[in-house]
PDB file of C-alpha atoms and ligand atoms in Angstrom:
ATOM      1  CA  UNK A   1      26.867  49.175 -16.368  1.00  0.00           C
ATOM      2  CA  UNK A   2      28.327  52.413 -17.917  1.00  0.00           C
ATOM      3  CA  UNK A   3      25.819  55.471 -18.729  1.00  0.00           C
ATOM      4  CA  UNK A   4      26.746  58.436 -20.253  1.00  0.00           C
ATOM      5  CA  UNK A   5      25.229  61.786 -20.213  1.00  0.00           C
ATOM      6  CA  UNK A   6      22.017  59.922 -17.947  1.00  0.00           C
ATOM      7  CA  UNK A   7      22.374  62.551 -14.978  1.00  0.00           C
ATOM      8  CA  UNK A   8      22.740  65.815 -17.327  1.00  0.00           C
ATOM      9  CA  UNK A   9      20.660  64.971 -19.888  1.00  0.00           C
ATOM     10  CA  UNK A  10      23.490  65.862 -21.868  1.00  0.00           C
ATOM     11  CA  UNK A  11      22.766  62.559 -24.713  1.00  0.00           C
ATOM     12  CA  UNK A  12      22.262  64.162 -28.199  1.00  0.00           C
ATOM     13  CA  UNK A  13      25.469  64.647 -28.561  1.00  0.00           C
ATOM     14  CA  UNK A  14      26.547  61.014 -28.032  1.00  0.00           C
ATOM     15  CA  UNK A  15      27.955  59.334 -31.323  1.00  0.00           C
ATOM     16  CA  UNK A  16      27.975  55.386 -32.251  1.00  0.00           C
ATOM     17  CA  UNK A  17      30.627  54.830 -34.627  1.00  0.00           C
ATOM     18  CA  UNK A  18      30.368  51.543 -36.296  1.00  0.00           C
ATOM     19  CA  UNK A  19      34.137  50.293 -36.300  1.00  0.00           C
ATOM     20  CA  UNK A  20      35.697  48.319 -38.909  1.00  0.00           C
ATOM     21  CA  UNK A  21      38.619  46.891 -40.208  1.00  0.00           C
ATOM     22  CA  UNK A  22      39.360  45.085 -43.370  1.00  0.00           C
ATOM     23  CA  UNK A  23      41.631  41.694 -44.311  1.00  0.00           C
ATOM     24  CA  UNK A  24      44.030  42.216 -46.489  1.00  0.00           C
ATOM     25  CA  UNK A  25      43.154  41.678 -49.839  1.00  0.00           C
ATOM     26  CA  UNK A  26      44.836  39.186 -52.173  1.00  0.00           C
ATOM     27  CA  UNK A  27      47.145  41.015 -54.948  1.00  0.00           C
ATOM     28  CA  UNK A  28      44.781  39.724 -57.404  1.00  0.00           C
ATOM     29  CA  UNK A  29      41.437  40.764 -55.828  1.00  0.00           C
ATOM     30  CA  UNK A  30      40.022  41.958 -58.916  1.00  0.00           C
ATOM     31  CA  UNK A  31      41.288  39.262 -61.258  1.00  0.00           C
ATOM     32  CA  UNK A  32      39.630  36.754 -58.924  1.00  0.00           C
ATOM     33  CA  UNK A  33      36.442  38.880 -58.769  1.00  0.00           C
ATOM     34  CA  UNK A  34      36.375  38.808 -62.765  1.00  0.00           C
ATOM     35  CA  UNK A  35      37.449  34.791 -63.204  1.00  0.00           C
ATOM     36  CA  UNK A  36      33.619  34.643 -61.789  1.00  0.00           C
ATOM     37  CA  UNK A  37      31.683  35.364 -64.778  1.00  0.00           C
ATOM     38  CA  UNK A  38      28.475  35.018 -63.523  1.00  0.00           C
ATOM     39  CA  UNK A  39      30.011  38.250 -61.235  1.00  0.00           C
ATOM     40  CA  UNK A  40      28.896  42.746 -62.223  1.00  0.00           C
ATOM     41  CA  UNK A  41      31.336  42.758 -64.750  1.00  0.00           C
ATOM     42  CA  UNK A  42      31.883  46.472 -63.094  1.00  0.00           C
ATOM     43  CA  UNK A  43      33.403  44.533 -59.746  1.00  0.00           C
ATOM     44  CA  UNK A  44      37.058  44.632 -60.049  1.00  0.00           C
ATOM     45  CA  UNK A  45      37.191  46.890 -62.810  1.00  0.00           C
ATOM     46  CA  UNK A  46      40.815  48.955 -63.647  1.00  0.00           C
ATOM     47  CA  UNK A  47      38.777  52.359 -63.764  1.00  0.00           C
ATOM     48  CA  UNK A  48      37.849  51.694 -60.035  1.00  0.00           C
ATOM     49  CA  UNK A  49      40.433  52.758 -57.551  1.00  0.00           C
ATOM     50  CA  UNK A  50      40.712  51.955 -54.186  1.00  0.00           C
ATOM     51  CA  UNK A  51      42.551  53.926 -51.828  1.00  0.00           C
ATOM     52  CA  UNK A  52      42.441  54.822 -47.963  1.00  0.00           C
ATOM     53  CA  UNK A  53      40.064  52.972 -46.002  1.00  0.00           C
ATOM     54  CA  UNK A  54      38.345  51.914 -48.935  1.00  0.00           C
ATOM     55  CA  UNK A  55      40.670  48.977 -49.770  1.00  0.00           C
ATOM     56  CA  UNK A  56      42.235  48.777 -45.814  1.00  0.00           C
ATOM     57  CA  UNK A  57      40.146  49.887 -42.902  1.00  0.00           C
ATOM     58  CA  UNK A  58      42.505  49.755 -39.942  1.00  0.00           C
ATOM     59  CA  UNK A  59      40.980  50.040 -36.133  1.00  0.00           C
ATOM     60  CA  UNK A  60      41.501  53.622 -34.953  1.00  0.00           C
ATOM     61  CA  UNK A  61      43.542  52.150 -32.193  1.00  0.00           C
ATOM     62  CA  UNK A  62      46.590  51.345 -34.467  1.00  0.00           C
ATOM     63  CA  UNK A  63      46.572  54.999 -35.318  1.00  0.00           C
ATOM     64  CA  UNK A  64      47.896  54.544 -38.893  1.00  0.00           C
ATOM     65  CA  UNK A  65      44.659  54.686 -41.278  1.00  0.00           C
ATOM     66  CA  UNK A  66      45.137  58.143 -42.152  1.00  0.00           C
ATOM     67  CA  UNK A  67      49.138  57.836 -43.034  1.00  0.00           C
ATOM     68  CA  UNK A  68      47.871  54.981 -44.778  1.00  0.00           C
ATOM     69  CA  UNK A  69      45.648  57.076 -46.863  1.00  0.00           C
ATOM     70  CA  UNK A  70      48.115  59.019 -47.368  1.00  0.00           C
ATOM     71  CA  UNK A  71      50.892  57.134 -48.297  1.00  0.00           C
ATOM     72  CA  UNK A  72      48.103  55.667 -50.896  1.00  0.00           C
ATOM     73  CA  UNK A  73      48.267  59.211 -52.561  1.00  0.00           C
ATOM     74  CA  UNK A  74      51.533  59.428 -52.691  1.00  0.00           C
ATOM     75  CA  UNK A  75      52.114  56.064 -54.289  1.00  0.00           C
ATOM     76  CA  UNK A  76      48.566  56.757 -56.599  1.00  0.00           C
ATOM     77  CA  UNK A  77      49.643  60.571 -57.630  1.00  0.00           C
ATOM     78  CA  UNK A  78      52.463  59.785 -60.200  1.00  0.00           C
ATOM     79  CA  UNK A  79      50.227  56.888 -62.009  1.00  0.00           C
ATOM     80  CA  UNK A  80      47.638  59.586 -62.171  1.00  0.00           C
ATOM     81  CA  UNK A  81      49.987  62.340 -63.202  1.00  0.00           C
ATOM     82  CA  UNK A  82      51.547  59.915 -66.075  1.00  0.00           C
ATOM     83  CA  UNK A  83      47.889  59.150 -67.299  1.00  0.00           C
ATOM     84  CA  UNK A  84      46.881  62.507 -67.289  1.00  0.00           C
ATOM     85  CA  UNK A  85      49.608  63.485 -69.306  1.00  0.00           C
ATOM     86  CA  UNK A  86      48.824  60.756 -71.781  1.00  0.00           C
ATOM     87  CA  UNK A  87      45.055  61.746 -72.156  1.00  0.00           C
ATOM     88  CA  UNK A  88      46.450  65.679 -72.183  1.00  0.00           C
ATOM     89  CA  UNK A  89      48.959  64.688 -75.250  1.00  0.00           C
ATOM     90  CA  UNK A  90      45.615  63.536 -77.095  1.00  0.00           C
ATOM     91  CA  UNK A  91      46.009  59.709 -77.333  1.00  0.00           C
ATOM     92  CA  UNK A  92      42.822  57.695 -75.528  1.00  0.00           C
ATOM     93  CA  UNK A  93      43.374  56.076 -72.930  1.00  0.00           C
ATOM     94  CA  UNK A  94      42.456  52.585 -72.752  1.00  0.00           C
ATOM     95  CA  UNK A  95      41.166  50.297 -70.396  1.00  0.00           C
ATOM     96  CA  UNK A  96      44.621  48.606 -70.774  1.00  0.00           C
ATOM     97  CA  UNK A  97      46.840  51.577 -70.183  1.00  0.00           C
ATOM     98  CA  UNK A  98      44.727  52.082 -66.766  1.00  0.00           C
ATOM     99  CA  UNK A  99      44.699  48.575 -65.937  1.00  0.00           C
ATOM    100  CA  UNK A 100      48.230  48.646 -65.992  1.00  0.00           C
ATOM    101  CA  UNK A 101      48.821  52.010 -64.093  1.00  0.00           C
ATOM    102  CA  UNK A 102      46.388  50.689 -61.509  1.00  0.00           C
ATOM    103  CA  UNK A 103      48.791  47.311 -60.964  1.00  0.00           C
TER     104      UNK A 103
HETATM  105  C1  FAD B 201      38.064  57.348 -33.815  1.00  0.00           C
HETATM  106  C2  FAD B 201      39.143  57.243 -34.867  1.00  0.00           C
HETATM  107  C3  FAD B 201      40.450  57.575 -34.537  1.00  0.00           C
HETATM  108  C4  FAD B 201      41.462  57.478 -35.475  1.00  0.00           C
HETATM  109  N1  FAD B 201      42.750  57.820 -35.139  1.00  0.00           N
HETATM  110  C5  FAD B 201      43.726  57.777 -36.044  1.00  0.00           C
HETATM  111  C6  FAD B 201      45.062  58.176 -35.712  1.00  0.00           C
HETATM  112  O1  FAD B 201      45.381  58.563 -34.601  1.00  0.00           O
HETATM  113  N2  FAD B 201      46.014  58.120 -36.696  1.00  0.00           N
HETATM  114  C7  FAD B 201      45.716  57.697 -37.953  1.00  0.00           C
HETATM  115  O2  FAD B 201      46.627  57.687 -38.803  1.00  0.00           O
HETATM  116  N3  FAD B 201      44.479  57.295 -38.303  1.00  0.00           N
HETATM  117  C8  FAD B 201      43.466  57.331 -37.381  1.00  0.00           C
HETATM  118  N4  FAD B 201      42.194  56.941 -37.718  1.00  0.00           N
HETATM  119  C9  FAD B 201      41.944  56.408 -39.045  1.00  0.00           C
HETATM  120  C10 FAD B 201      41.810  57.525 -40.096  1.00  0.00           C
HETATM  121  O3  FAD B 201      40.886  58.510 -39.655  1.00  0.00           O
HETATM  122  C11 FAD B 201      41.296  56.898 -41.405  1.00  0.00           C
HETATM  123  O4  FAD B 201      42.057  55.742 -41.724  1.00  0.00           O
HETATM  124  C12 FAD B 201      41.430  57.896 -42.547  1.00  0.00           C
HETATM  125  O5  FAD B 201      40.629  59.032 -42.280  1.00  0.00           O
HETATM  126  C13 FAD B 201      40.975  57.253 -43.854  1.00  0.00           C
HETATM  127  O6  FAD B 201      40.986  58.239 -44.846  1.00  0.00           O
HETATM  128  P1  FAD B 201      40.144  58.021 -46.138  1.00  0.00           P
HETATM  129  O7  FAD B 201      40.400  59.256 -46.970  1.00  0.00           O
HETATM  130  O8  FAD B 201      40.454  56.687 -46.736  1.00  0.00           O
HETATM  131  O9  FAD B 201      38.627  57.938 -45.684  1.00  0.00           O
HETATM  132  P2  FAD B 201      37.736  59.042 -44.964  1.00  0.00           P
HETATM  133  O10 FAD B 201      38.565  59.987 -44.142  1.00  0.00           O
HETATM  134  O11 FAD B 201      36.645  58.263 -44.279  1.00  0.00           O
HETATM  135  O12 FAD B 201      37.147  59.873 -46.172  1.00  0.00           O
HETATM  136  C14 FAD B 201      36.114  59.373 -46.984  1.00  0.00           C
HETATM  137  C15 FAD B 201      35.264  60.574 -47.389  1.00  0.00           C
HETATM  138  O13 FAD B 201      34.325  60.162 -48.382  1.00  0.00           O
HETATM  139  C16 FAD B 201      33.087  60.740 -48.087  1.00  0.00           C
HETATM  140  N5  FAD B 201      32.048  59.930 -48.732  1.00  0.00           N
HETATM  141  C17 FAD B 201      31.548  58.741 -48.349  1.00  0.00           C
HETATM  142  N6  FAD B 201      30.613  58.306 -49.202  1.00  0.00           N
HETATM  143  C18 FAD B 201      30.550  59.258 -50.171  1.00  0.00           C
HETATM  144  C19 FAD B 201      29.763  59.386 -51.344  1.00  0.00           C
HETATM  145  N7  FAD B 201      28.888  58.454 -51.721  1.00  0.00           N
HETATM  146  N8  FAD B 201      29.945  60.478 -52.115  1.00  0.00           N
HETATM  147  C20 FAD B 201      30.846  61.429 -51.777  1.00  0.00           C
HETATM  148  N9  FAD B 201      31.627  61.356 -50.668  1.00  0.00           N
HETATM  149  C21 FAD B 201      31.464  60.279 -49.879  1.00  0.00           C
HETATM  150  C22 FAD B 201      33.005  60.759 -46.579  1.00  0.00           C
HETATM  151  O14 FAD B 201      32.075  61.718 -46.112  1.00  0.00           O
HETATM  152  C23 FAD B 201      34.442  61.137 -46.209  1.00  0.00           C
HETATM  153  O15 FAD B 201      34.642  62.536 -46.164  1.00  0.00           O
HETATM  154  C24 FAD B 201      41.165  57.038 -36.782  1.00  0.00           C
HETATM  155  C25 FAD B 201      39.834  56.685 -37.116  1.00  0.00           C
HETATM  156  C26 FAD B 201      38.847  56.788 -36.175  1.00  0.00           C
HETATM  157  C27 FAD B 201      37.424  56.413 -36.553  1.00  0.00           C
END
């Protein structure tokens, strides 16, 4: 058996973290989550963006989540850049222009 803090008293500042990783997600997660059209047609939508531990949850033991997350912004920044520039230049952006960006 393993106790911690018992003998000091010392247990409020004890923390349960609930870990989790993810599977990898097929390339066409949110096509396959649309093909279901009894599905929230906001599940899978182009306007969502998943990044970080959002879309891959890693266990803290491989020690990469966070360059993960990173690397996710620096492969997300440009798209976001590019549509920003659109929107800025007055044009609307549509879903299709996003869903695109997003791919
Ligand atoms: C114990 C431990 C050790 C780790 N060690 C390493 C390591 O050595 N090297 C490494 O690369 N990675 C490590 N990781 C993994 C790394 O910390 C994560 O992969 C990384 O922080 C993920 O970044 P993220 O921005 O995707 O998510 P997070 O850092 O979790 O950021 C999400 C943010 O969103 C906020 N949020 C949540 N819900 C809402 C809401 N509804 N509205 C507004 N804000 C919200 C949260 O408060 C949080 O600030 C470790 C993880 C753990 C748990």
């Amino acid at each position: 058996m393993i106790s911690a803090g018992l003998m000091t008293g010392q247990t409020d500042n004890i923390v349960a973290v609930l870990l989790r990783a993810s599977k990898r997600p097929s390339k066409q997660w949110r096509e396959n989550l649309r093909r279901n059209k009894a599905a929230d047609i906001t599940e899978g939508h182009p306007r969502v963006w998943l990044m970080g531990d959002a879309i891959h949850a890693m266990q803290p033991n491989r020690g990469m989540g966070g360059n993960q997350a990173m690397q996710d912004c620096a492969d997300i920044l440009p798209e976001l850049l590019r549509l920003s520039q659109i929107a800025k230049s007055g044009r609307t952006l549509s879903t299709q222009d996003v869903s695109l960006a997003v791919k």
